[in-house]
C-alpha positions as MATLAB code, in Angstrom:
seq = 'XXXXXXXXXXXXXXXXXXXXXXXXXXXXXXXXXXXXXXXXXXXXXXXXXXXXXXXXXXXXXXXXXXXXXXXXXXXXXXXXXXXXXXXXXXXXXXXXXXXXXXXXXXXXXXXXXXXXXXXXXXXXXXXXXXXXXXXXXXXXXXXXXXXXXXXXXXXXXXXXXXXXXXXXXXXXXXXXXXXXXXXXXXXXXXXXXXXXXXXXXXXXXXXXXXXXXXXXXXXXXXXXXXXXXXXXXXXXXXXXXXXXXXXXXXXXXXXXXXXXXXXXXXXXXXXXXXXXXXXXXXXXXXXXXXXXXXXXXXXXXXXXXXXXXXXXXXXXXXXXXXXXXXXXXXXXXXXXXXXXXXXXXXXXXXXXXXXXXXXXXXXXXXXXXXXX';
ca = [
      34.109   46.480    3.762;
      30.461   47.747    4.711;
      28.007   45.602    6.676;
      23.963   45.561    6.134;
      21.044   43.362    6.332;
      19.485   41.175    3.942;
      15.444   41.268    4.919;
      15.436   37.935    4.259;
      16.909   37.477    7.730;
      13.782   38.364    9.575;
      11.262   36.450    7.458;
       9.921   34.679   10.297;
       9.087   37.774   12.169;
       7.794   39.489    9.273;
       5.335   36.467    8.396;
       3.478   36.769   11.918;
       3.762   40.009   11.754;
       6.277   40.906   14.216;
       8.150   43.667   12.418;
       6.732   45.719    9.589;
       8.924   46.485    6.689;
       9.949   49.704    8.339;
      10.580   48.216   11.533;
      13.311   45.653   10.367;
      15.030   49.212    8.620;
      14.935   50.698   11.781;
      16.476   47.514   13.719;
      19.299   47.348   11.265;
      19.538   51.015   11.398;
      19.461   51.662   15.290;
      20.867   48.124   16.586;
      23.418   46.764   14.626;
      26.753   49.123   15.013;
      28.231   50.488   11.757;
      25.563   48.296    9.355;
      23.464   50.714    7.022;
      22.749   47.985    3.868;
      19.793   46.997    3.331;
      18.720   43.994    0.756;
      15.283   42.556    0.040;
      13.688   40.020   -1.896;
      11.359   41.765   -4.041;
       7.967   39.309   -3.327;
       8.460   39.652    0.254;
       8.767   43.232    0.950;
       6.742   44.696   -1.732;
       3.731   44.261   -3.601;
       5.067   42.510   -6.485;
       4.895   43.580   -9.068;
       4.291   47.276   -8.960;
       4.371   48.475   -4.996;
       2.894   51.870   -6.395;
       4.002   55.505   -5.990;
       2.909   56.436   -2.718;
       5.222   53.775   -1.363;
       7.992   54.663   -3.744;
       8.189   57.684   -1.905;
       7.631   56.428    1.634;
      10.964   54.052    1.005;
      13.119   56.486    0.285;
      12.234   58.707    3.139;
      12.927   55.464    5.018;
      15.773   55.444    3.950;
      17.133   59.202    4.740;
      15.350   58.656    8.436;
      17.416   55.927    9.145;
      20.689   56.774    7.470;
      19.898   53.278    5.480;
      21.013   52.449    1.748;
      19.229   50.130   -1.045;
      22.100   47.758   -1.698;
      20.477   44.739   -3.464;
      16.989   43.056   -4.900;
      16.652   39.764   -4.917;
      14.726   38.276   -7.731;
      13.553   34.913   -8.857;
      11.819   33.821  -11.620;
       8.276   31.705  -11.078;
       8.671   29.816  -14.595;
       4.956   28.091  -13.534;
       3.401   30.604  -13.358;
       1.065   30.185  -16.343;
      -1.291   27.417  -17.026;
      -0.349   26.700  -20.515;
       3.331   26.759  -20.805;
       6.456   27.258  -18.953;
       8.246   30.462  -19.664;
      10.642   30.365  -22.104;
      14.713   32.149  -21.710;
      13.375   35.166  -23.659;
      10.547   35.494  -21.423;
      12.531   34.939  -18.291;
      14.718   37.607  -19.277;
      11.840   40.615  -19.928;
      10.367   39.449  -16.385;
      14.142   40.025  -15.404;
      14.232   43.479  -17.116;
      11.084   44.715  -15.268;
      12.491   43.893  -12.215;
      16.259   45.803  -12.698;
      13.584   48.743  -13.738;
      11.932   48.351  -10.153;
      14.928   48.224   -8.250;
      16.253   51.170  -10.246;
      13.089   53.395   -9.071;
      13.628   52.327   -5.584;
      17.038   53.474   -5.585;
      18.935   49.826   -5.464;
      23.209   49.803   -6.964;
      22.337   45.494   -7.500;
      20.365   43.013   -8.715;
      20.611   39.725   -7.470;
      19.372   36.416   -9.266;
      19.580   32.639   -7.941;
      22.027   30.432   -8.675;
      19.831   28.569  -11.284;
      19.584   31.600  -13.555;
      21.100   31.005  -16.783;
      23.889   32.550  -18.187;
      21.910   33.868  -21.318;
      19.193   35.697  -19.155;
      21.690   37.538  -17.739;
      22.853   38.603  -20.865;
      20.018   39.429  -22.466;
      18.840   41.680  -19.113;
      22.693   43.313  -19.375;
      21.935   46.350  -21.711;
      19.233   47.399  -19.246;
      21.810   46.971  -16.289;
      23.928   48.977  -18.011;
      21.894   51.613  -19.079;
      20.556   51.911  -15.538;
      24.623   52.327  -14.347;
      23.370   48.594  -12.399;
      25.446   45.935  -11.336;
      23.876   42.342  -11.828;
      24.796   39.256   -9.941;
      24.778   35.541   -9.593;
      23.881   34.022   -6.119;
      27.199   31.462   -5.523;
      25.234   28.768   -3.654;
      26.140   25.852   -1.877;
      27.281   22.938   -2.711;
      28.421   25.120   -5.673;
      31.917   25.791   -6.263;
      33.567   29.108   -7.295;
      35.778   27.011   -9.620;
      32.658   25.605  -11.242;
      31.371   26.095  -14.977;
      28.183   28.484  -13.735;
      31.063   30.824  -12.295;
      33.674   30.410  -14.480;
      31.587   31.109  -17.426;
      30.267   34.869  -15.823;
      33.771   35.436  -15.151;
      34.481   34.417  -18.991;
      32.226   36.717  -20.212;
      32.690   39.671  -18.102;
      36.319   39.738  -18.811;
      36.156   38.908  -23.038;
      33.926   41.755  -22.811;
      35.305   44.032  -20.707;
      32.235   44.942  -18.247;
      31.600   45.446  -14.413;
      27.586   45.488  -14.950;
      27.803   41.450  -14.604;
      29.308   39.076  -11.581;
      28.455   37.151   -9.014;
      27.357   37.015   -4.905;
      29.172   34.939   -3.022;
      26.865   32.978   -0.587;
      28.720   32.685    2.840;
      27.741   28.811    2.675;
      30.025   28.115    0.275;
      32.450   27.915    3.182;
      30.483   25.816    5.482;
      32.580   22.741    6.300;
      29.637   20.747    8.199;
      26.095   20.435    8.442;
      24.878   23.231   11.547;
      24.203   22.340   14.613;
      20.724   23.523   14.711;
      19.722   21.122   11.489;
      21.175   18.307   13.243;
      19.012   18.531   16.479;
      16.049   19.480   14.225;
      16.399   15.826   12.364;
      16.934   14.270   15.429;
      13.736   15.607   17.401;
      12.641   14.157   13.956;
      13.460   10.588   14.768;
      17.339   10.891   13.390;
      19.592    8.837   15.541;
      22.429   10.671   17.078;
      24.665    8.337   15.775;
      23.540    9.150   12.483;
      24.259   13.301   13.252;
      28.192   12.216   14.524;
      28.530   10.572   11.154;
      27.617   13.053    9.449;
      30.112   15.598   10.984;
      32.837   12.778   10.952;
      32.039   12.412    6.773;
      32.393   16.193    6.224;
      35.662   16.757    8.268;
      37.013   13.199    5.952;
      35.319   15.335    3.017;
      37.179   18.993    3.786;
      40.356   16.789    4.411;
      40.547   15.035    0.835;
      39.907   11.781    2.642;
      36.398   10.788    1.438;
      35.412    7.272    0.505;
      34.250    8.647   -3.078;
      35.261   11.968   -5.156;
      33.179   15.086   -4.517;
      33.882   16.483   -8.122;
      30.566   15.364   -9.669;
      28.714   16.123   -6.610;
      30.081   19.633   -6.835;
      28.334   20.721   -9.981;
      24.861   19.759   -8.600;
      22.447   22.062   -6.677;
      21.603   21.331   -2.977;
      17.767   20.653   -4.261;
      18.843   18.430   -7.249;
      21.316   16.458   -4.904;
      18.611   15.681   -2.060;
      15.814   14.862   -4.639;
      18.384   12.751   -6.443;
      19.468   10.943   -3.207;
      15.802   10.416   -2.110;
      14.890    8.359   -5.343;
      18.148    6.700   -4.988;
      17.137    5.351   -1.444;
      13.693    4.846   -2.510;
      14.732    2.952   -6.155;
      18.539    2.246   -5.767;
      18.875    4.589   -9.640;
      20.622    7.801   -9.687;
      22.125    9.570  -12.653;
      25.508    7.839  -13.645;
      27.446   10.782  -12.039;
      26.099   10.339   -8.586;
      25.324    6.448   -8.397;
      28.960    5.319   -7.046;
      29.159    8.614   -4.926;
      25.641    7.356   -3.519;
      26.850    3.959   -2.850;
      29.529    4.757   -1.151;
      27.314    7.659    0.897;
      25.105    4.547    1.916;
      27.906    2.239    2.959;
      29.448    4.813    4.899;
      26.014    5.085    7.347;
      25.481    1.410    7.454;
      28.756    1.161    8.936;
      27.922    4.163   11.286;
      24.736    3.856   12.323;
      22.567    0.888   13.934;
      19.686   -0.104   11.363;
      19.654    2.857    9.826;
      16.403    4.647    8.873;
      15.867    5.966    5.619;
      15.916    9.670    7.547;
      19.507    8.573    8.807;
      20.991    7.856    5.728;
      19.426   11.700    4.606;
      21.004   13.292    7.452;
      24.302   11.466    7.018;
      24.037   12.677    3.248;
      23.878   16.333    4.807;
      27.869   16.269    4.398;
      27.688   16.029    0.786;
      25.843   19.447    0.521;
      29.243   21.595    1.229;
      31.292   23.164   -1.427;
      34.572   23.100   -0.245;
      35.647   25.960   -2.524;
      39.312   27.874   -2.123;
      39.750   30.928   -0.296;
      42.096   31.996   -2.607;
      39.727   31.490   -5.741;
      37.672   34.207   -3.580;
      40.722   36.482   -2.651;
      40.960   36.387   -6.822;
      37.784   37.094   -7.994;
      37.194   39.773   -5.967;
      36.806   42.460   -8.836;
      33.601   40.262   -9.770;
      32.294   40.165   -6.536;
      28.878   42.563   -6.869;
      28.184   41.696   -2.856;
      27.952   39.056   -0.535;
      25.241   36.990    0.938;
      26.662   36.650    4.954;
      24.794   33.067    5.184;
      24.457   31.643    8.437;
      22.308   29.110   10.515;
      22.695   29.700   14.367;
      25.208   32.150   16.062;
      26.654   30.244   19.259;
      28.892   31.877   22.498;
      32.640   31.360   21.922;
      33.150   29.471   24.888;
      35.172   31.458   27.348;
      34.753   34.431   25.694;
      31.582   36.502   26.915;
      29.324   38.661   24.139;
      31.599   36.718   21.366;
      30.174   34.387   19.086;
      30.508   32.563   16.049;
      28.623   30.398   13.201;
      30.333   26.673   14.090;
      29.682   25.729   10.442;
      30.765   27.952    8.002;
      34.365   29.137    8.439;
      33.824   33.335    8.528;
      37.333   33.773    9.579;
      38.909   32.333    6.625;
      36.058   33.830    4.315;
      36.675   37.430    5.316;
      40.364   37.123    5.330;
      39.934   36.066    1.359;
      37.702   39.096    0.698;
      40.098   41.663    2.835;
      43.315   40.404    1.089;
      41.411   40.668   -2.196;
      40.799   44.257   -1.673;
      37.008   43.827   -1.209;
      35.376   47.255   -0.260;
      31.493   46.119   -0.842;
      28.783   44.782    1.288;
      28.504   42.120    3.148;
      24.508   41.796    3.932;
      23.372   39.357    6.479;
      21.480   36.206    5.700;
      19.956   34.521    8.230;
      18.206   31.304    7.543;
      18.499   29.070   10.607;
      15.007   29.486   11.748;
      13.643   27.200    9.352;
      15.109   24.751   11.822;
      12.917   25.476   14.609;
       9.753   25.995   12.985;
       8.667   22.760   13.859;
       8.712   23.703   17.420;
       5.795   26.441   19.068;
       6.616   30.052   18.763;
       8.118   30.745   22.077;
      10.868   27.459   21.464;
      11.510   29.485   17.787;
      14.756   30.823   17.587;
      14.571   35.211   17.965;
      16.160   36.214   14.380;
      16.677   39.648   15.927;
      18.943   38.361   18.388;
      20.936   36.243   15.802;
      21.408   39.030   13.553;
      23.011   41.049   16.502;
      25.165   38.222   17.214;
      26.402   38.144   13.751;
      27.110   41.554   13.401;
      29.262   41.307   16.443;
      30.628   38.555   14.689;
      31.135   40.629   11.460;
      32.510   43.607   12.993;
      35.315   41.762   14.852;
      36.351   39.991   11.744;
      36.754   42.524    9.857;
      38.442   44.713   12.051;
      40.983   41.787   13.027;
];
């Protein structure tokens, strides 16, 4: 397996202008041991949508300075973007096109859409893909599932029609078995009771165990943003799509029984143990010949206690997740994804958690994982 960086990771730094676009190449380059991927999301490293020729050329001797390689684009599709209408599938897909031909001229193997992408874009992008020599994937997001229809259907395809240029990117989330730590105490500097936090960890571990006081299946084929939307107008109205209602009531119950005069913002936090996936390993370990490259999600990077200059995510179970990949004969990337600093952003910028650090940490993480 190779290690890199998704840019993503440093977002924060790169807003206030911390690190340049060169600068987080060079940091992945010169501090992270054995890590030469790098991935970016297109909007927020370039000037979308044409970044012009003279930086064309500066980005590729970027990358031969620092021994760095374009792994994946990120993409996303703004379907608002007009006034009049919202884009159609068929316009989705040229918008989709144009971008596979700009990660082609900056040198990229994959393109990377979101999880909401349908199945037919895809396919109608594939014959650019493949005339490029591409690879085009699906972000696997949680609370997704890998046995889920927006998988299984890739999977369906790829194999009826014999092709490689199609698959999907595994988003490290998808093994988280709690909410992070670093959420928790942001909702609680938010008013959250602690009470309401513990109940939350105790619902995910009853969740991950088969032991839940309603099933997860219909929960699982929802998006994290449709199921917190969905859960706020069922707080707010008591009505929730059929699928979700009982789950819902039973969510509720669960924090009144938990949590003293619970707060509308308790019952949401409670409700973050609904937003895990609790996918196989094995499905992973299988699918591994689909696997275009992986998304290395993670929130906060913590000390192993006892263990000095170890560390470890205490949400999302890495150990399990890389064992999957190595026993499926994974030999890809696995780029870094840092997003836990949106949890401290409501604190000043010293208190803001340093996303260089983290992405050390991980890598240390990373590195010992896969060499195990």
């Amino acid at each position: 397996m190779k290690t890199g960086v998704s840019l993503y990771s440093y977002q924060q730094s790169h807003f206030f202008k911390e690190l340049t676009l060169e600068d987080q190449i060079r940091e992945v380059s010169e501090n992270l041991p054995g890590a030469d991927g790098i991935e970016i999301v297109d909007e927020m490293s370039l000037r979308y949508p044409d970044p012009g020729d003279a930086f064309v050329v500066q980005w590729f001797d970027w990358m031969e300075r620092y021994g760095t390689v374009p792994v994946s684009m990120d993409v996303s599709f703004d379907v608002l973007q007009f006034r009049d209408h919202v884009m159609d599938h068929d316009e989705v897909a040229e918008r989709l096109r144009h971008d596979i031909r700009l990660a082609h001229r900056l040198g990229f193997a994959n393109v990377r859409v979101l999880s909401t992408c349908p199945l037919d874009v895809m396919v109608k992008a594939l014959p650019e893909i493949e005339r490029l020599g591409m690879r085009l994937g699906k972000e696997v997001h949680q609370p997704m599932a890998l046995e889920g229809q927006q998988v299984t259907e890739i999977i369906d395809y790829a194999e009826k029609h014999s092709i490689n240029a199609i698959g999907i990117v595994p988003d490290f989330g998808i093994y988280g078995f709690r909410p992070s730590e670093v959420l928790l105490a942001q909702y609680e500097r938010r008013g959250a009771q602690p009470e309401a936090s513990a109940a939350s960890v105790e619902l995910s571990a009853l969740l991950r165990a088969g032991q839940g006081p309603f099933d997860f299946a219909d929960i699982a084929k929802q998006t994290a943003g449709n199921l917190r939307s969905e859960y706020k107008r069922f707080l707010t109205s008591g009505e929730a799509i059929t699928a979700l209602k009982g789950p819902f009531e039973a969510l509720r119950a669960f924090a009144d029984a938990r949590v003293p005069q619970a707060s509308e913002l308790d019952y949401i936090v409670v409700a973050e143990a609904i937003m895990q996936s609790h996918t196989s390993f094995d499905t992973l370990r299988q699918l591994v010949p689909h696997v275009v490259s992986c998304h290395g999600k993670f929130n906060n990077m913590s000390e192993i206690p006892g263990r000095s200059g170890e560390y470890q995510d205490m949400a999302i179970d890495y150990e399990g997740t890389i064992k999957a990949l190595k026993d499926g004969g994974y030999t890809g990337y696995i780029n870094t994804e840092y997003e836990g600093q949106r949890y401290s952003q409501d604190r000043s910028r010293a208190e803001m958690m340093d996303e260089v650090e983290q992405v050390r940490r991980h890598h240390e993480m990373l590195n010992r994982l896969i060499a195990a």
